[in-house]
Short mmCIF file of C-alpha atoms in Angstrom, two decimals:
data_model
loop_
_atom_site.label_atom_id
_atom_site.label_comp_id
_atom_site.label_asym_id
_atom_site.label_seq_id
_atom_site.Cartn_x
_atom_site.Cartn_y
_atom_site.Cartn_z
CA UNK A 865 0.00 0.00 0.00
CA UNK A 866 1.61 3.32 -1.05
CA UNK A 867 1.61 5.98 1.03
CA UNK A 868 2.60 9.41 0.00
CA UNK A 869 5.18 10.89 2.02
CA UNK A 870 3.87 13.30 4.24
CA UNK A 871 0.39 13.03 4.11
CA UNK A 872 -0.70 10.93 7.32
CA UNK A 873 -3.99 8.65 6.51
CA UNK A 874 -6.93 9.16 8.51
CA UNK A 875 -10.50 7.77 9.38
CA UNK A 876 -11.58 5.60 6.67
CA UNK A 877 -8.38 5.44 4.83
CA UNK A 878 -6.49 4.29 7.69
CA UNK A 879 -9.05 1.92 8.21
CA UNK A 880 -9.27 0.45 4.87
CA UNK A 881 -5.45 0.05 4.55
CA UNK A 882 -5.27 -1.34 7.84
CA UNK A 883 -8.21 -4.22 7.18
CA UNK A 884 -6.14 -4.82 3.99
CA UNK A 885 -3.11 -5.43 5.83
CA UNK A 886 -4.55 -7.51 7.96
CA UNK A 887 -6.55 -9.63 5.53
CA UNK A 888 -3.64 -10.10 3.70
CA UNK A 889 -2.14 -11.13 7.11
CA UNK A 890 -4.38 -13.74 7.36
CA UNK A 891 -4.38 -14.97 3.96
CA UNK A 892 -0.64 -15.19 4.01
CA UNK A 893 0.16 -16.63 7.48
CA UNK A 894 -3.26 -17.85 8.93
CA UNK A 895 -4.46 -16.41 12.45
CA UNK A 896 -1.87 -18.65 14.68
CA UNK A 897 0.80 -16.01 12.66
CA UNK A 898 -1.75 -12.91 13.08
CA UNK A 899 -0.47 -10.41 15.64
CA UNK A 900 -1.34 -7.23 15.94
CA UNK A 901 2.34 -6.28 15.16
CA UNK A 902 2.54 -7.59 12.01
CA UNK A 903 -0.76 -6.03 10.78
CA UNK A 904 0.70 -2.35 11.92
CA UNK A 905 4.12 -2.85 10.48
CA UNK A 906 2.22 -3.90 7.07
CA UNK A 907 -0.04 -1.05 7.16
CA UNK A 908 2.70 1.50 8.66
CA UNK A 909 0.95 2.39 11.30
CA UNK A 910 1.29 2.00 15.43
CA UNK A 911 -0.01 -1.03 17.61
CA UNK A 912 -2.01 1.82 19.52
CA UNK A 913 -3.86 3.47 16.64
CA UNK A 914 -4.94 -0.59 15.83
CA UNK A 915 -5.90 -1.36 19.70
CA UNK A 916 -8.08 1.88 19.50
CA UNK A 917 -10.15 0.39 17.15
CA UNK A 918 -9.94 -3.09 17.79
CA UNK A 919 -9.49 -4.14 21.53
CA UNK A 920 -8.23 -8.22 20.58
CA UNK A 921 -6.71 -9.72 17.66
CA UNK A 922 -9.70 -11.53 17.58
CA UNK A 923 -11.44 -8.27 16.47
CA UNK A 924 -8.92 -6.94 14.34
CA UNK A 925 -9.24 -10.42 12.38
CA UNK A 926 -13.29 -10.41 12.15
CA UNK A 927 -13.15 -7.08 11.06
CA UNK A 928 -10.82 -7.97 8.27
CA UNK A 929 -12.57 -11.20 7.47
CA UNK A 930 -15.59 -8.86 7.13
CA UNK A 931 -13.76 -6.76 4.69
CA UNK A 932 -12.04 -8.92 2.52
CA UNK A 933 -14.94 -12.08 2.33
CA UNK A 934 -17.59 -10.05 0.86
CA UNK A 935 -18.85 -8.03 -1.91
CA UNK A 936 -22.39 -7.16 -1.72
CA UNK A 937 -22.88 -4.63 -4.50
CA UNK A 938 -21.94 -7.58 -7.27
CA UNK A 939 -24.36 -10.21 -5.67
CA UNK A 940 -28.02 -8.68 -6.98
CA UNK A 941 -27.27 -9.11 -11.01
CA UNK A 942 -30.68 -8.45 -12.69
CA UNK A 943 -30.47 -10.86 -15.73
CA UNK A 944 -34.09 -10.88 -16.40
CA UNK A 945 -35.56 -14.42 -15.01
CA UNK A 946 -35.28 -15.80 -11.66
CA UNK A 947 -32.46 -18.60 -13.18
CA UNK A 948 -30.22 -16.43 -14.40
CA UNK A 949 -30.61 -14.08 -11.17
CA UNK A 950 -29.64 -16.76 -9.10
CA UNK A 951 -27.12 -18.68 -11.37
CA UNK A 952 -24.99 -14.94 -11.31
CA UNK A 953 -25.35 -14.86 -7.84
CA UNK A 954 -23.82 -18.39 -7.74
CA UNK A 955 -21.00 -17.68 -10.02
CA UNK A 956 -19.78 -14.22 -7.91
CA UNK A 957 -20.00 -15.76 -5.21
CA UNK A 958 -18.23 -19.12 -6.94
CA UNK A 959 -15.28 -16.47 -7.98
CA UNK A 960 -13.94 -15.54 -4.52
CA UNK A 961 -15.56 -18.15 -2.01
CA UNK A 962 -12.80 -21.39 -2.61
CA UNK A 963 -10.08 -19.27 -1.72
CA UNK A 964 -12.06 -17.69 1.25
CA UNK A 965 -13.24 -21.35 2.50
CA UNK A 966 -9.84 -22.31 2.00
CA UNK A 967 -8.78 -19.37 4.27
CA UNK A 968 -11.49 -19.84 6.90
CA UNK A 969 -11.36 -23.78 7.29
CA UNK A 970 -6.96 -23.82 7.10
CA UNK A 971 -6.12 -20.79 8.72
CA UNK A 972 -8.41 -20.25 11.28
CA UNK A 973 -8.45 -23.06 13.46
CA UNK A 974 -6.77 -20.99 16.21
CA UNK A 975 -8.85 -18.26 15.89
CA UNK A 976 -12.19 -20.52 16.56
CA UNK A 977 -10.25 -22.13 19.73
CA UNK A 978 -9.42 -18.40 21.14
CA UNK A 979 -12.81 -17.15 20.61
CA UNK A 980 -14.68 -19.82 21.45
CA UNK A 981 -16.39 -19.70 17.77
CA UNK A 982 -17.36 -21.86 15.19
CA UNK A 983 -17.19 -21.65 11.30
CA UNK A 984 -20.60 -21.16 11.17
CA UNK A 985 -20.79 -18.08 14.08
CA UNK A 986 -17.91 -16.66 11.43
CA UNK A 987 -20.49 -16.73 8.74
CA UNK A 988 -23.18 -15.69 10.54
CA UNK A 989 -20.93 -12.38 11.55
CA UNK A 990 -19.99 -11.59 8.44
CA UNK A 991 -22.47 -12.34 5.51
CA UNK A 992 -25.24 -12.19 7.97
CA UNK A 993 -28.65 -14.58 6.93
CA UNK A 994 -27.99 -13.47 3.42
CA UNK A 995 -31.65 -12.30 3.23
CA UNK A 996 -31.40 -9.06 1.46
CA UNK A 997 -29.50 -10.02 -1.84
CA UNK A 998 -31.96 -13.11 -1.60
CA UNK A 999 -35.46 -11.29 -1.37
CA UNK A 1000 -34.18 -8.68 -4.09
CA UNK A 1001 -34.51 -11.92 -6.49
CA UNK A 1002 -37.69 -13.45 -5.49
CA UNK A 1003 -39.15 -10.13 -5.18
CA UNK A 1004 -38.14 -9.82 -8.91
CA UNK A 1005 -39.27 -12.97 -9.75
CA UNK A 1006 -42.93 -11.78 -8.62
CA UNK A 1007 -42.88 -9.24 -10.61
CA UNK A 1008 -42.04 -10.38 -13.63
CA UNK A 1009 -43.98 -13.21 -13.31
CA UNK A 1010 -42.33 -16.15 -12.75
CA UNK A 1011 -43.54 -17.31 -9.44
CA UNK A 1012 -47.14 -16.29 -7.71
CA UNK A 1013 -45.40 -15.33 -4.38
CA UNK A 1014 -41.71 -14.73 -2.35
CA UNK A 1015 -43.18 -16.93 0.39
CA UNK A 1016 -41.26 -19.40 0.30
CA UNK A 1017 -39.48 -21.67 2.78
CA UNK A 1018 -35.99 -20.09 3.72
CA UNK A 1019 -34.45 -23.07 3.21
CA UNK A 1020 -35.48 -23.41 -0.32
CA UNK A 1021 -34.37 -19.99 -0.82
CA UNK A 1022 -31.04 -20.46 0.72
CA UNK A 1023 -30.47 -24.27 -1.07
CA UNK A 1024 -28.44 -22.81 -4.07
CA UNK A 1025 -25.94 -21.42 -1.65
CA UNK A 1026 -25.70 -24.35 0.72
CA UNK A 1027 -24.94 -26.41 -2.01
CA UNK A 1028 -22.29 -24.00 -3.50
CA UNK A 1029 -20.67 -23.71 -0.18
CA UNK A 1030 -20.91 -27.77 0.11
CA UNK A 1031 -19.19 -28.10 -3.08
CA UNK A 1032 -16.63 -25.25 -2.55
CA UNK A 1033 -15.58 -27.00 0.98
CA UNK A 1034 -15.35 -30.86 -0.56
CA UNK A 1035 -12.97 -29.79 -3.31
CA UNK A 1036 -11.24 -26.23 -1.90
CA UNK A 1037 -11.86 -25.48 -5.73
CA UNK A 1038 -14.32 -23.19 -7.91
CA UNK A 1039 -17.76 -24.97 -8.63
CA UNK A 1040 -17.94 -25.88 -12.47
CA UNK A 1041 -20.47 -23.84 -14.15
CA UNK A 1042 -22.18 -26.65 -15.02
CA UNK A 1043 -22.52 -27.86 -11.29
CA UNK A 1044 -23.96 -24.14 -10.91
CA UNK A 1045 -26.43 -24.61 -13.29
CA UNK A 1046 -27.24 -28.66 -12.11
CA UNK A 1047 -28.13 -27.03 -8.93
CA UNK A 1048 -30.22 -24.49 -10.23
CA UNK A 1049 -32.07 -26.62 -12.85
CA UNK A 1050 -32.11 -29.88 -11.25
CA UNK A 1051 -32.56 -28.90 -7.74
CA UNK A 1052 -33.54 -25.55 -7.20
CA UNK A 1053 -36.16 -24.28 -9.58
CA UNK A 1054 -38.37 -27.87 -8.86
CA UNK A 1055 -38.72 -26.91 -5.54
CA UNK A 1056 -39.42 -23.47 -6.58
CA UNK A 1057 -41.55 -24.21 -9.18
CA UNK A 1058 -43.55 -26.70 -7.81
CA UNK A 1059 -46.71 -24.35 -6.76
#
């Protein structure tokens, strides 16, 4: 991360290069290598300005996790049918999810022991239920048609990305597209479909 000499990085600047730093910490070295430390010396910065914002390297690491595991803004493609809507939200999230399962299930075994977490209290934290990207879709879908109502049971609406996240943890490798679309064809739209 260049810095110009000089000019000292503040509020959200700071912030950003310092979750970068420490992402990349994690990536590189896993969380039993993750000090606070490191992450300071990478983003040139001081332990303090890092404790200020994040009391434990526990929070330092969620926070980066946070950062560097998702991308919102790319998951709500509208493609124009419900199948292609979800099949583009399979394939983002296809793009960056092995390496981040790889991350999470390798390098963070420490991490879970320290905070008394599990992989699935990780996910929770940072992607949340996944609800919003998910209604966007099926409230598309109504509209144009394709299905009478959204009401549908959450785990129907979430299958496409269990199964994803099944594949991407068996194989630490990106999902074919044709294993994207298998699940969407084959699986998926029955259920959905099935009125």
């Amino acid at each position: 991360m260049s810095l110009e000499t000089g000019k000292r990085r503040r509020g959200s600047q700071l912030e950003a290069a310092i979750l970068d730093a420490a992402w990349e910490q994690l990536v590189e070295g896993g969380y039993g290598a993750f000090t606070v430390e490191a992450v300071a010396e990478r983003a040139r910065t001081s332990r303090h300005v890092l404790y200020r914002r994040w009391p434990t390297r526990g929070d330092l690491a969620l926070a980066a996790i946070r950062r560097g595991a998702v991308d919102h803004g790319a998951l709500t493609a509208d493609t124009g049918s419900l199948r292609g809507d979800v099949i583009a939200l399979m394939t983002r999230a296809n793009e960056d999810r092995p390496r981040i399962a790889a991350m999470l299930s390798v390098h963070l075994g420490t991490y879970y022991r320290e905070t008394g977490t599990t992989p699935a209290d990780l996910r929770q934290s940072v992607v949340g239920d996944s609800g919003e990207y998910l209604e966007e879709i099926f409230r598309r879908a109504v509209e144009r048609g394709e299905i009478p109502s959204a009401d549908l049971p959450a785990r129907v609406k979430t299958l496409p990305g269990d199964l994803l996240r099944n594949e991407v943890l068996m194989t630490l490798a990106p999902v074919s597209e044709e294993t994207i679309a298998g699940i969407v064809d084959e699986v998926f739209l029955p259920l959905v479909l099935k009125g």
